[in-house]
Amino acid sequence: GKTRAERVDEGTGEASTAESKNATAAAYSKTKLFRRDPFSVERNRKVCVLIGMTGVGKSATANTLCGAKRAFETSSSVVSVTSAVRVRDYSFAGGRWRVIDTPGLGDTNKCYEETKAELLETFRYAPHGIASFIVVVPKGRFTSEMELRVREALDIFGGSEAIRHTMIAVTKSADAPEKLLDDIMRLPQDHTLRRLCELVSQRVLPVENVKEPAIAVSRLILHRGVDEILELNNEERFWEPRSTLSVGLAKSFKLDLPQARCSTKWTEVEKCPRLVITCDFPSGKEATS
C-alpha cells in the first residue's frame, strides 16, 4: 500500500512523495546544483556573523535569517553543537546574503585559545568584509559571565571597529523594537544587558525564532538592521584587522611575515593624538610604531 506521504499524480496516475516533488523542483529551478567553495564569495553578498553564548538561540536565529528551520542545529545545553564555523548562503528581498554561525561562547569543553582560533576562522568565509555582527542574547537573563564572553569575542574580532558594525538580537521577544529598547534602558545603569546595549549605541532588536508569523517579522527586522548598520558605516564593511595593516608594517620592518597580527589604539601625548600600532609576529617578536 501507499504510505501517507504519497500522493497520486492526476495526470500520470503515478504515486509521488514530498521528497520526489522537491527533487523535481530542484531540477527545474535556476539554483546551482553543486555547492561552491565556501571561501569563494561574491562581492555583493552581504555577510552576517552571529555571536553568542551556547544555548541562547544563536543557531535558531541563523535559521530565521536564512529562512530555514534546520539549516543550523540548535541546542539549549551548555555544550555547543556548533563545534566550528558554519555557513549558509541564501537570497532575501532580491539580495544575496550569507549567515555565519560561530561556535557558542562559554563552552565548558573549550579553552579560550581554542575559541579564539575558531572565531578568527570566520574571516576566511568573508573575504570581502562583514556587513554586521549580530550578538544573540536571551530575554530576561543576561549574566556578567555572558557579558564578559561577548566582550571578549568582540575584542577578538577587532574591538571598537567591530563594535561599529554590531547589533544585539534579543531572542524570545515579540516586542516592538522601541519597547524593547525602552525596557532595557529602564534597567539600572550597571545592569549587564544595559551596558552591552550602550556599548553598541543602543542597536538592539527583538527576535522570535519559534512562533509564526513572528518569525517572518523577525527575519525582515534583522535584515533591515543589517542594512542600517551598513548605512551608518557609509556602506563600508568590516575587514579583518590584519588584512592590509599587518602586511604593510611587516614590509616596513623588512620582515617577510605576512601573517603578523596588528592592533591599533589612539593615545594622547602632550595634548597631541598619537596612533599606537602594536604587532605580534609569529616568531615571538613584537614591534611598536
XYZ file of C-alpha atoms in Angstrom:
289
model
C 0.000 0.000 0.000
C 0.928 3.623 -0.348
C 2.475 5.479 2.565
C 0.757 8.548 3.960
C 3.333 10.806 2.339
C 2.477 9.520 -1.135
C 0.081 11.313 -3.467
C -1.255 10.197 -6.855
C -0.494 12.499 -9.771
C -3.788 13.035 -11.624
C -2.016 13.433 -14.942
C 0.232 10.362 -14.876
C -1.519 8.187 -12.312
C 1.825 7.642 -10.575
C 2.393 7.882 -6.863
C 4.801 10.599 -5.733
C 6.239 11.677 -2.403
C 7.128 15.062 -0.989
C 10.801 14.175 -1.475
C 10.338 13.439 -5.170
C 8.480 16.713 -5.662
C 11.336 18.576 -4.001
C 13.805 16.861 -6.339
C 11.678 17.815 -9.354
C 11.510 21.415 -8.202
C 15.299 21.491 -7.826
C 15.765 20.083 -11.318
C 13.748 22.875 -12.932
C 14.883 25.739 -10.724
C 17.739 28.138 -11.514
C 19.523 27.268 -8.289
C 23.015 25.832 -8.662
C 23.074 22.062 -8.211
C 26.599 21.885 -6.789
C 27.856 23.706 -3.752
C 30.743 26.026 -4.390
C 33.894 26.620 -2.412
C 32.660 28.269 0.830
C 35.685 30.567 0.819
C 34.660 31.953 -2.582
C 32.022 34.662 -2.095
C 30.528 37.195 -4.487
C 31.451 40.771 -3.647
C 27.813 41.847 -3.451
C 26.819 39.121 -0.980
C 26.209 40.610 2.472
C 27.759 38.610 5.290
C 26.286 38.467 8.810
C 28.179 36.861 11.696
C 26.301 35.569 14.734
C 27.960 35.663 18.166
C 26.558 34.351 21.425
C 26.738 32.024 24.370
C 25.866 28.371 23.969
C 22.142 27.726 24.255
C 20.803 31.296 23.862
C 19.201 30.788 20.441
C 22.116 31.729 18.197
C 21.702 28.876 15.715
C 17.912 29.315 15.782
C 18.426 32.973 14.852
C 20.671 31.845 11.987
C 17.806 29.640 10.790
C 15.420 32.597 10.963
C 17.800 34.741 8.920
C 18.168 32.239 6.081
C 14.512 31.168 6.179
C 15.116 27.511 7.018
C 14.136 25.513 10.082
C 17.044 23.069 10.192
C 19.924 24.708 8.333
C 21.726 25.072 11.657
C 21.431 22.579 14.500
C 20.148 24.113 17.722
C 20.827 23.341 21.370
C 19.872 24.632 24.817
C 22.660 22.817 26.685
C 25.987 24.098 27.993
C 27.866 22.144 25.327
C 27.881 23.818 21.924
C 26.574 21.819 18.963
C 28.329 24.300 16.666
C 31.864 22.986 17.027
C 33.183 25.031 14.107
C 32.140 27.957 11.939
C 29.094 27.069 9.833
C 27.920 28.931 6.734
C 24.708 29.230 4.753
C 24.132 31.277 1.581
C 20.637 32.407 0.659
C 18.622 35.092 -1.106
C 16.271 37.560 0.527
C 14.319 40.515 -0.868
C 16.270 40.436 -4.118
C 19.673 40.435 -2.417
C 22.357 37.824 -1.785
C 23.210 37.031 1.801
C 25.479 34.796 3.843
C 24.966 33.958 7.515
C 27.874 32.604 9.565
C 27.113 30.783 12.799
C 30.115 30.836 15.121
C 30.832 28.313 17.902
C 28.950 29.025 21.111
C 30.839 31.058 23.694
C 31.339 29.662 27.165
C 31.551 26.040 26.037
C 32.776 24.108 29.066
C 34.843 21.792 26.843
C 36.943 24.547 25.231
C 39.718 26.807 26.413
C 39.969 30.488 25.466
C 42.699 29.977 22.848
C 40.650 27.312 21.074
C 37.588 29.550 20.985
C 39.692 32.471 19.729
C 41.122 30.411 16.864
C 37.642 29.240 15.845
C 36.242 32.784 15.869
C 39.093 34.130 13.740
C 38.332 31.379 11.224
C 35.220 33.436 10.389
C 37.213 35.864 8.255
C 38.071 33.093 5.773
C 34.370 32.944 4.884
C 34.083 36.717 4.423
C 36.922 37.743 2.083
C 35.045 40.897 1.013
C 34.215 42.042 4.523
C 31.483 41.565 7.111
C 28.285 43.610 6.928
C 27.293 43.074 10.545
C 27.997 41.175 13.740
C 24.812 40.078 15.498
C 25.193 39.375 19.215
C 22.424 36.991 20.283
C 21.287 37.230 23.905
C 18.345 35.642 25.748
C 15.424 37.678 27.023
C 15.250 38.052 30.782
C 18.607 36.653 31.840
C 21.947 38.114 30.837
C 24.652 37.428 33.382
C 28.013 39.083 33.963
C 29.640 35.893 32.639
C 27.704 36.289 29.381
C 28.727 39.932 29.119
C 32.377 39.047 29.664
C 32.355 36.346 26.965
C 30.625 38.601 24.443
C 33.076 41.440 25.071
C 35.991 39.021 24.689
C 34.596 37.846 21.356
C 34.168 41.411 20.084
C 37.750 42.185 21.135
C 38.943 39.134 19.217
C 37.121 40.297 16.104
C 38.501 43.820 16.219
C 37.375 45.770 19.268
C 35.877 49.228 18.733
C 35.915 48.952 14.941
C 33.963 45.689 15.062
C 31.517 47.219 17.554
C 30.612 49.886 14.992
C 29.190 47.030 12.880
C 27.460 45.247 15.759
C 23.865 44.971 16.912
C 22.099 42.882 19.572
C 19.302 40.386 18.894
C 17.197 39.515 21.950
C 15.601 36.094 21.468
C 12.107 35.002 22.559
C 10.899 38.571 22.240
C 7.935 39.698 20.164
C 8.004 43.287 21.434
C 8.320 46.238 19.112
C 11.960 47.387 18.807
C 11.170 50.696 20.538
C 9.516 48.991 23.517
C 12.359 46.500 23.890
C 14.930 49.300 23.907
C 12.884 51.337 26.407
C 12.643 48.338 28.742
C 16.404 47.777 28.579
C 17.228 51.431 29.199
C 14.997 51.406 32.288
C 17.279 48.820 33.853
C 19.887 50.012 36.396
C 22.932 51.636 34.809
C 25.194 48.808 35.966
C 22.915 46.087 34.558
C 24.856 43.834 32.202
C 22.344 43.988 29.328
C 22.056 47.768 29.532
C 25.846 48.103 29.485
C 26.071 45.906 26.412
C 23.254 47.824 24.752
C 25.049 51.116 25.341
C 28.289 49.601 24.043
C 26.668 49.097 20.619
C 24.952 52.521 20.665
C 21.542 51.036 21.523
C 21.287 48.958 18.351
C 19.037 46.215 19.702
C 16.252 44.226 18.015
C 13.695 41.620 19.184
C 13.764 38.146 17.626
C 11.218 35.338 17.738
C 12.530 32.038 16.343
C 9.649 29.696 17.229
C 6.210 31.111 16.506
C 4.773 32.303 13.210
C 4.074 34.911 11.937
C 6.559 36.489 14.347
C 9.407 34.530 12.709
C 8.763 36.216 9.356
C 8.617 39.621 11.049
C 11.893 38.933 12.861
C 13.551 37.911 9.603
C 12.583 41.195 7.994
C 13.652 43.266 11.006
C 17.060 41.579 11.213
C 17.826 42.219 7.540
C 16.711 45.838 7.864
C 19.009 46.155 10.865
C 21.991 44.899 8.874
C 21.226 47.346 6.051
C 21.011 50.224 8.535
C 24.376 49.290 10.044
C 25.919 49.383 6.580
C 24.307 52.787 6.019
C 25.697 54.083 9.329
C 29.164 52.966 8.200
C 28.880 54.616 4.768
C 28.290 51.201 3.170
C 31.743 50.088 4.329
C 32.102 46.545 5.596
C 34.291 45.374 8.434
C 37.561 43.801 7.330
C 39.910 41.519 9.172
C 42.217 43.876 11.103
C 45.403 42.319 9.743
C 44.272 42.283 6.083
C 46.298 45.309 4.918
C 47.869 46.863 8.000
C 49.901 43.861 9.106
C 51.404 43.148 5.707
C 52.383 46.781 5.196
C 54.010 47.036 8.595
C 55.837 43.754 8.162
C 57.347 45.098 4.946
C 58.287 48.378 6.613
C 60.221 46.373 9.220
C 61.839 44.406 6.364
C 60.285 41.201 7.621
C 58.747 38.581 5.389
C 55.889 37.943 7.834
C 52.534 38.399 6.088
C 50.779 36.584 8.953
C 51.643 39.234 11.520
C 48.706 40.459 13.612
C 48.426 44.127 14.480
C 46.219 46.170 16.775
C 45.783 49.935 16.968
C 44.975 52.327 19.807
C 44.753 56.102 19.974
C 46.519 57.815 22.881
C 47.361 61.408 23.727
C 50.948 62.585 24.182
C 51.451 66.215 25.255
C 47.886 67.006 24.137
C 48.573 65.605 20.675
C 46.760 62.473 19.434
C 49.055 59.553 18.671
C 48.207 56.307 16.941
C 49.988 53.364 18.568
C 50.293 50.272 16.379
C 51.405 47.041 18.041
C 52.188 43.918 16.021
C 52.656 40.364 17.233
C 54.746 38.320 14.824
C 54.812 34.525 14.618
C 58.487 34.474 15.643
C 57.546 35.947 19.018
C 58.971 39.391 18.203
C 56.914 42.470 18.928
C 57.141 45.773 17.139
C 55.534 49.104 18.035
C 55.347 52.167 15.875
